Short mmCIF file of C-alpha atoms in Angstrom, two decimals:
data_model
loop_
_atom_site.label_atom_id
_atom_site.label_comp_id
_atom_site.label_asym_id
_atom_site.label_seq_id
_atom_site.Cartn_x
_atom_site.Cartn_y
_atom_site.Cartn_z
CA UNK L 29 22.52 -9.86 -13.03
CA UNK L 30 23.14 -12.00 -10.36
CA UNK L 31 20.02 -13.32 -8.51
CA UNK L 32 19.30 -11.16 -5.59
CA UNK L 33 17.22 -12.03 -2.35
CA UNK L 34 15.35 -8.70 -1.34
CA UNK L 35 13.50 -7.59 1.70
CA UNK L 36 11.59 -4.28 0.85
CA UNK L 37 9.69 -2.47 2.99
CA UNK L 38 6.93 -0.62 2.88
CA UNK L 39 5.48 2.11 4.53
CA UNK L 40 2.02 2.01 5.92
CA UNK L 41 1.35 5.61 5.10
CA UNK L 42 1.90 4.43 1.28
CA UNK L 43 -0.94 2.26 1.69
CA UNK L 44 -3.65 5.23 3.08
CA UNK L 45 -3.23 8.24 2.55
CA UNK L 46 -6.05 10.43 3.12
CA UNK L 47 -9.10 8.09 1.80
CA UNK L 48 -9.41 5.15 4.67
CA UNK L 49 -11.91 3.20 2.23
CA UNK L 50 -10.63 -0.27 1.28
CA UNK L 51 -10.95 0.98 -2.48
CA UNK L 52 -8.40 3.73 -2.01
CA UNK L 53 -5.87 1.36 0.16
CA UNK L 54 -6.49 -1.28 -3.25
CA UNK L 55 -5.83 1.00 -5.38
CA UNK L 56 -2.85 2.45 -4.08
CA UNK L 57 -1.42 -0.83 -3.77
CA UNK L 58 -2.44 -1.57 -7.13
CA UNK L 59 0.31 0.97 -7.96
CA UNK L 60 2.86 0.17 -5.91
CA UNK L 61 2.41 -3.74 -7.64
CA UNK L 62 3.78 -2.25 -10.67
CA UNK L 63 7.09 -0.90 -9.09
CA UNK L 64 7.50 -3.93 -7.52
CA UNK L 65 6.97 -6.52 -10.62
CA UNK L 66 10.22 -5.01 -11.51
CA UNK L 67 12.13 -6.39 -9.10
CA UNK L 68 10.78 -10.16 -9.94
CA UNK L 69 11.01 -9.50 -13.79
CA UNK L 70 14.63 -8.88 -13.25
CA UNK L 71 14.85 -12.14 -11.65
CA UNK L 72 15.05 -11.46 -7.76
CA UNK L 73 13.75 -13.25 -5.01
CA UNK L 74 11.50 -10.43 -3.65
CA UNK L 75 10.47 -10.37 0.31
CA UNK L 76 7.69 -7.64 1.31
CA UNK L 77 7.08 -5.95 4.42
CA UNK L 78 4.56 -2.96 5.29
CA UNK L 79 3.53 -0.44 7.86
CA UNK L 80 0.03 -0.76 9.20
CA UNK L 81 0.21 2.60 11.55
CA UNK L 82 -2.49 4.40 9.79
CA UNK L 83 -4.74 1.00 9.31
CA UNK L 84 -4.37 -0.34 13.05
CA UNK L 85 -5.32 3.22 14.54
CA UNK L 86 -8.55 3.54 12.70
CA UNK L 87 -9.48 -0.27 13.22
CA UNK L 88 -8.71 0.81 16.78
CA UNK L 89 -11.08 3.64 16.45
CA UNK L 90 -13.45 1.68 14.67
CA UNK L 91 -13.98 -1.17 17.47
CA UNK L 92 -13.75 1.39 20.25
CA UNK L 93 -16.86 3.46 18.58
CA UNK L 94 -18.68 0.19 18.72
CA UNK L 95 -17.63 -2.06 21.38
CA UNK L 96 -20.19 -3.50 24.10
CA UNK L 97 -19.58 -5.66 26.98
CA UNK L 98 -20.83 -8.82 24.86
CA UNK L 99 -18.49 -7.33 21.72
CA UNK L 100 -15.37 -5.95 22.84
CA UNK L 101 -12.98 -4.02 21.12
CA UNK L 102 -9.20 -6.58 20.27
CA UNK L 103 -6.52 -5.63 21.81
CA UNK L 104 -3.95 -4.11 19.78
CA UNK L 105 -1.46 -7.24 19.20
CA UNK L 106 -5.06 -9.02 17.48
CA UNK L 107 -5.39 -5.91 15.39
CA UNK L 108 -1.76 -6.05 14.07
CA UNK L 109 -2.96 -9.90 13.01
CA UNK L 110 -6.68 -8.65 11.76
CA UNK L 111 -4.04 -5.47 9.50
CA UNK L 112 -1.94 -7.98 8.34
CA UNK L 113 -4.41 -10.08 7.12
CA UNK L 114 -6.53 -7.08 5.39
CA UNK L 115 -3.23 -5.31 4.11
CA UNK L 116 -2.14 -8.34 3.05
CA UNK L 117 -4.69 -9.86 1.48
CA UNK L 118 -5.01 -6.59 -0.56
CA UNK L 119 -1.45 -6.93 -1.78
CA UNK L 120 -1.68 -10.24 -3.05
CA UNK L 121 -4.32 -9.29 -5.14
CA UNK L 122 -2.44 -6.29 -6.44
CA UNK L 123 0.71 -8.36 -7.48
CA UNK L 124 -1.63 -11.28 -8.87
CA UNK L 125 -2.87 -8.66 -11.25
CA UNK L 126 0.28 -6.83 -11.78
CA UNK L 127 2.99 -10.22 -12.35
CA UNK L 128 -0.23 -11.61 -14.93
CA UNK L 129 -0.30 -8.76 -16.74
CA UNK L 130 3.64 -8.80 -17.31
CA UNK L 131 3.34 -12.92 -18.01
CA UNK L 132 4.60 -13.91 -14.84
CA UNK L 133 3.55 -17.06 -13.18
CA UNK L 134 4.79 -16.47 -9.52
CA UNK L 135 2.21 -17.35 -6.19
CA UNK L 136 1.81 -14.69 -3.39
CA UNK L 137 1.32 -15.59 0.13
CA UNK L 138 0.86 -13.51 3.44
CA UNK L 139 2.29 -14.73 6.47
CA UNK L 140 0.81 -13.91 9.64
CA UNK L 141 3.84 -12.86 11.29
CA UNK L 142 4.94 -13.08 15.04
CA UNK L 143 7.90 -10.82 16.40
CA UNK L 144 9.52 -11.31 19.50
CA UNK L 145 10.21 -8.55 21.63
CA UNK L 146 12.41 -8.27 25.33
CA UNK L 147 9.01 -8.24 28.09
CA UNK L 148 11.90 -5.72 30.29
CA UNK L 149 12.14 -3.56 27.04
CA UNK L 150 11.51 0.21 27.94
CA UNK L 151 9.74 0.85 25.57
CA UNK L 152 6.67 -0.43 27.34
CA UNK L 153 7.43 2.63 30.20
CA UNK L 154 7.70 4.90 27.43
CA UNK L 155 5.40 4.97 24.64
CA UNK L 156 6.59 6.72 21.52
CA UNK L 157 5.08 4.88 18.21
CA UNK L 158 2.60 6.91 16.39
CA UNK L 159 -0.40 5.13 15.40
CA UNK L 160 -3.83 5.92 13.47
CA UNK L 161 -4.89 9.26 12.24
CA UNK L 162 -3.75 12.86 12.18
CA UNK L 163 -5.70 15.33 15.01
CA UNK L 164 -5.76 19.08 15.43
CA UNK L 165 -4.63 20.35 19.09
CA UNK L 166 -8.23 20.19 20.12
CA UNK L 167 -9.27 17.04 18.77
CA UNK L 168 -6.56 15.55 20.41
CA UNK L 169 -7.23 17.09 24.18
CA UNK L 170 -10.38 15.96 23.54
CA UNK L 171 -9.67 12.11 23.06
CA UNK L 172 -7.03 12.78 25.88
CA UNK L 173 -10.51 13.14 28.11
CA UNK L 174 -12.03 10.39 26.61
CA UNK L 175 -9.25 7.99 26.99
CA UNK L 176 -6.93 8.44 29.51
CA UNK L 177 -5.24 5.26 29.08
CA UNK L 178 -4.18 6.78 25.94
CA UNK L 179 -1.39 8.71 25.22
CA UNK L 180 -1.24 11.49 22.17
CA UNK L 181 1.81 13.36 21.17
CA UNK L 182 2.85 16.20 19.17
CA UNK L 183 4.46 14.45 15.27
CA UNK L 184 6.76 16.07 13.31
CA UNK L 185 4.90 19.37 13.08
CA UNK L 186 1.64 17.52 11.24
CA UNK L 187 -0.03 16.96 13.80
CA UNK L 188 -1.09 14.87 17.07
CA UNK L 189 -1.30 11.24 16.99
CA UNK L 190 -1.67 8.72 19.50
CA UNK L 191 1.58 6.81 20.81
CA UNK L 192 1.61 3.25 21.67
CA UNK L 193 4.73 1.25 23.13
CA UNK L 194 7.66 0.25 20.43
CA UNK L 195 9.94 -2.11 21.44
CA UNK L 196 12.92 -3.56 19.16
CA UNK L 197 12.71 -6.84 17.78
CA UNK L 198 14.72 -9.45 19.03
CA UNK L 199 13.53 -12.41 17.17
CA UNK L 200 11.03 -12.99 14.35
CA UNK L 201 9.07 -16.44 14.81
CA UNK L 202 8.06 -17.57 11.05
CA UNK L 203 11.17 -16.49 9.49
CA UNK L 204 11.91 -20.16 8.27
CA UNK L 205 8.43 -20.21 6.95
CA UNK L 206 9.69 -17.09 4.82
CA UNK L 207 12.67 -18.41 3.79
CA UNK L 208 11.41 -21.84 2.57
CA UNK L 209 8.47 -19.83 0.73
CA UNK L 210 11.04 -17.71 -1.16
CA UNK L 211 13.14 -20.90 -1.99
CA UNK L 212 9.80 -22.44 -3.72
CA UNK L 213 9.31 -19.39 -5.51
CA UNK L 214 6.79 -17.61 -3.53
CA UNK L 215 7.20 -13.81 -2.90
CA UNK L 216 5.98 -14.27 0.38
CA UNK L 217 4.41 -10.67 2.61
CA UNK L 218 5.77 -11.12 6.12
CA UNK L 219 6.30 -8.97 9.46
CA UNK L 220 3.34 -6.45 8.08
CA UNK L 221 3.16 -3.82 10.65
CA UNK L 222 6.43 -4.43 12.16
CA UNK L 223 4.60 -7.85 12.97
CA UNK L 224 2.59 -9.24 15.84
CA UNK L 225 4.71 -8.02 19.39
CA UNK L 226 4.69 -11.42 21.44
CA UNK L 227 7.05 -12.25 24.33
CA UNK L 228 8.17 -15.80 25.18
CA UNK L 229 7.01 -17.70 28.17
CA UNK L 230 7.73 -21.24 27.97
CA UNK L 231 6.67 -22.66 25.26
CA UNK L 232 4.13 -19.90 24.63
CA UNK L 233 4.06 -16.90 22.57
CA UNK L 234 2.03 -14.18 24.28
CA UNK L 235 0.28 -11.15 22.56
CA UNK L 236 1.38 -7.36 23.96
CA UNK L 237 -0.14 -4.13 23.27
CA UNK L 238 2.92 -2.84 21.49
CA UNK L 239 3.43 -1.95 17.82
CA UNK L 240 7.07 -3.24 16.25
CA UNK L 241 8.52 -0.46 13.85
CA UNK L 242 8.51 -2.23 10.49
CA UNK L 243 11.72 -0.68 9.80
CA UNK L 244 13.38 -2.52 12.79
CA UNK L 245 11.49 -5.75 11.93
CA UNK L 246 12.31 -5.57 8.35
CA UNK L 247 15.76 -5.65 8.98
CA UNK L 248 15.46 -8.22 11.71
CA UNK L 249 13.80 -10.68 9.10
CA UNK L 250 16.18 -9.67 6.27
CA UNK L 251 19.20 -10.37 9.07
CA UNK L 252 17.52 -13.99 9.14
CA UNK L 253 16.67 -15.10 6.08
CA UNK L 254 19.93 -13.79 4.62
CA UNK L 255 18.85 -11.32 2.30
CA UNK L 256 21.66 -9.41 0.19
CA UNK L 257 19.65 -6.05 0.28
CA UNK L 258 17.53 -4.30 2.47
CA UNK L 259 15.21 -1.15 0.69
CA UNK L 260 13.39 1.00 2.81
CA UNK L 261 11.14 3.31 1.02
CA UNK L 262 10.16 6.22 2.25
CA UNK L 263 8.75 9.57 0.41
CA UNK L 264 11.79 10.95 -0.85
CA UNK L 265 14.20 9.21 -3.30
CA UNK L 266 17.36 9.92 -0.80
CA UNK L 267 18.45 10.53 2.69
CA UNK L 268 19.49 13.92 3.19
CA UNK L 269 21.44 16.04 5.46
CA UNK L 270 20.82 19.71 6.49
CA UNK L 271 17.03 18.60 5.31
CA UNK L 272 15.26 21.50 3.92
CA UNK L 273 17.84 24.08 5.13
CA UNK L 274 19.89 25.95 2.16
CA UNK L 275 22.56 23.74 2.78
CA UNK L 276 20.77 20.18 2.36
CA UNK L 277 23.02 17.60 0.78
CA UNK L 278 21.98 14.25 -0.70
CA UNK L 279 23.56 11.16 0.39
CA UNK L 280 23.92 8.72 -2.19
CA UNK L 281 26.49 6.12 -1.32
CA UNK L 282 27.70 6.18 1.86
CA UNK L 283 29.55 4.33 4.98
CA UNK L 284 27.70 2.98 8.19
CA UNK L 285 30.62 5.25 9.95
CA UNK L 286 29.62 8.41 7.74
CA UNK L 287 25.92 7.84 8.57
CA UNK L 288 26.33 7.12 12.86
CA UNK L 289 28.52 10.40 12.71
CA UNK L 290 24.97 11.84 10.70
CA UNK L 291 23.10 10.54 13.62
CA UNK L 292 25.41 12.16 16.60
CA UNK L 293 24.98 15.43 14.88
CA UNK L 294 20.82 14.83 15.25
CA UNK L 295 20.27 15.11 11.19
CA UNK L 296 17.81 12.78 10.99
CA UNK L 297 14.04 13.39 12.50
CA UNK L 298 12.86 10.99 15.06
CA UNK L 299 9.94 10.35 14.11
CA UNK L 300 10.93 9.57 10.18
CA UNK L 301 13.96 8.94 8.85
CA UNK L 302 15.60 8.27 12.02
CA UNK L 303 14.32 4.64 12.34
CA UNK L 304 15.20 4.23 8.52
CA UNK L 305 18.64 5.12 9.08
CA UNK L 306 18.74 2.75 11.88
CA UNK L 307 17.48 0.24 10.55
CA UNK L 308 19.71 0.09 7.42
CA UNK L 309 22.89 0.69 9.69
CA UNK L 310 21.82 -2.29 11.56
CA UNK L 311 21.11 -4.38 8.48
CA UNK L 312 24.58 -3.60 7.02
CA UNK L 313 27.00 -4.30 10.16
CA UNK L 314 24.98 -7.52 11.00
CA UNK L 315 24.79 -8.68 7.23
CA UNK L 316 28.23 -11.04 6.04
CA UNK L 317 27.54 -9.29 2.66
CA UNK L 318 24.71 -7.39 2.45
CA UNK L 319 24.04 -3.48 1.88
CA UNK L 320 20.95 -1.37 2.11
CA UNK L 321 19.10 1.41 0.41
CA UNK L 322 16.66 3.71 1.31
CA UNK L 323 14.86 5.80 -1.59
CA UNK L 324 11.25 5.86 -3.09
CA UNK L 325 8.82 4.06 -4.54
CA UNK L 326 8.50 5.64 -7.25
CA UNK L 327 12.31 5.90 -7.38
CA UNK L 328 12.69 2.13 -8.03
CA UNK L 329 13.45 1.98 -11.77
CA UNK L 330 16.33 4.47 -11.26
CA UNK L 331 17.91 2.33 -8.45
CA UNK L 332 17.36 -0.63 -11.00
CA UNK L 333 18.41 0.84 -13.84
CA UNK L 334 21.25 3.69 -12.73
CA UNK L 335 21.98 2.96 -8.57
CA UNK L 336 20.18 5.96 -7.73
CA UNK L 337 18.89 6.02 -3.81
CA UNK L 338 20.75 6.21 -0.74
CA UNK L 339 22.97 3.02 -0.67
CA UNK L 340 24.38 2.40 2.25
CA UNK L 341 27.34 -0.09 2.77
CA UNK L 342 30.38 -1.38 5.38
#
C-alpha cells in the first residue's frame, strides 16, 4: 500500500464522557491510541487533531470558581492553549506506550497551534459553538443569571450548554512546523481544540475569545500540509440520511455534489454532523487528490481492512 499523509480528527467527547478526572481521560486516550497505531503499523504518516469542548468548558468553570482580583481567570484563547497542552500531554504518553507495545520506534510531539481567523467574521456577534458540560433548564437559567455575559442554548436535545463565537479558520500559523515534523518521522498533535483563535495585527497574532470548530481547523491543516486523507471521527460508523427514521440510509461512497444536495435538504444536524460534512466537503474540494472519511474510532480497523465508513471524493 502506498504511504499516505493522514490527518485524523478526534472529538473532545471521545476523550471525556462523564468522568472528568485526568485518570479517566488518560484511560480513554490509551484506548484511542490502540486504534491510531494501526495507521502507523501500515506505514502511514499520521497527524492527530482533537476537540476540547468539554475540557475547555470545565477549565473555565474551575477558573471562574477560583478567580480573584490577584489571581484572575484566564481568557478563553489562553484556556484553549492550556487544554492543547494537557490533552497533548496525555495523548503523547498514550501513543508512546502503544507504539512501544507494537515495537515501533517513533516520536510524538504536541504543537501549541495558533489558528488565524477574520476579525470581521460574523461569528463574533452570533455565538454558536457549545463548550463545557450539559445542564438541565433550571441549571442553565441559574448560570445565565450568574453570568449574564454568557449565552446558553439547548443542544441537540441533550440539555443546555454555553455557546461562544466559532469563527472559520483562514490559516494555521504553525502548519510548516507540523509538516516538518511529519517529514522527520514524528507524529504531531496539532490544532487541538480547533487551535488558539488569533487575528493578525501587523506583525502580532492577538488571541480572541472564541473556539474554532476542530473539524474546520483540521480541514484547513490537512489542506495546507497537502494531506492525502482527512479522517473525521464521530460517534457513528457512517454518515446517514433520514437519520433515526424508518427509511434511514447509510452513505458509503459519496461525492461532494451528493453531500451538498443532502445538506440543502437539511439532512445533517447543525450541532453534530453538519460541520463534519462541511469540513469533509471543503477538504475534497480544495485538495488536488485527497479524499475525506467520516467514521467512528471503533471502525478504524474495518476502514483500513475493508474500506468501511463514509468515503467522500470528487
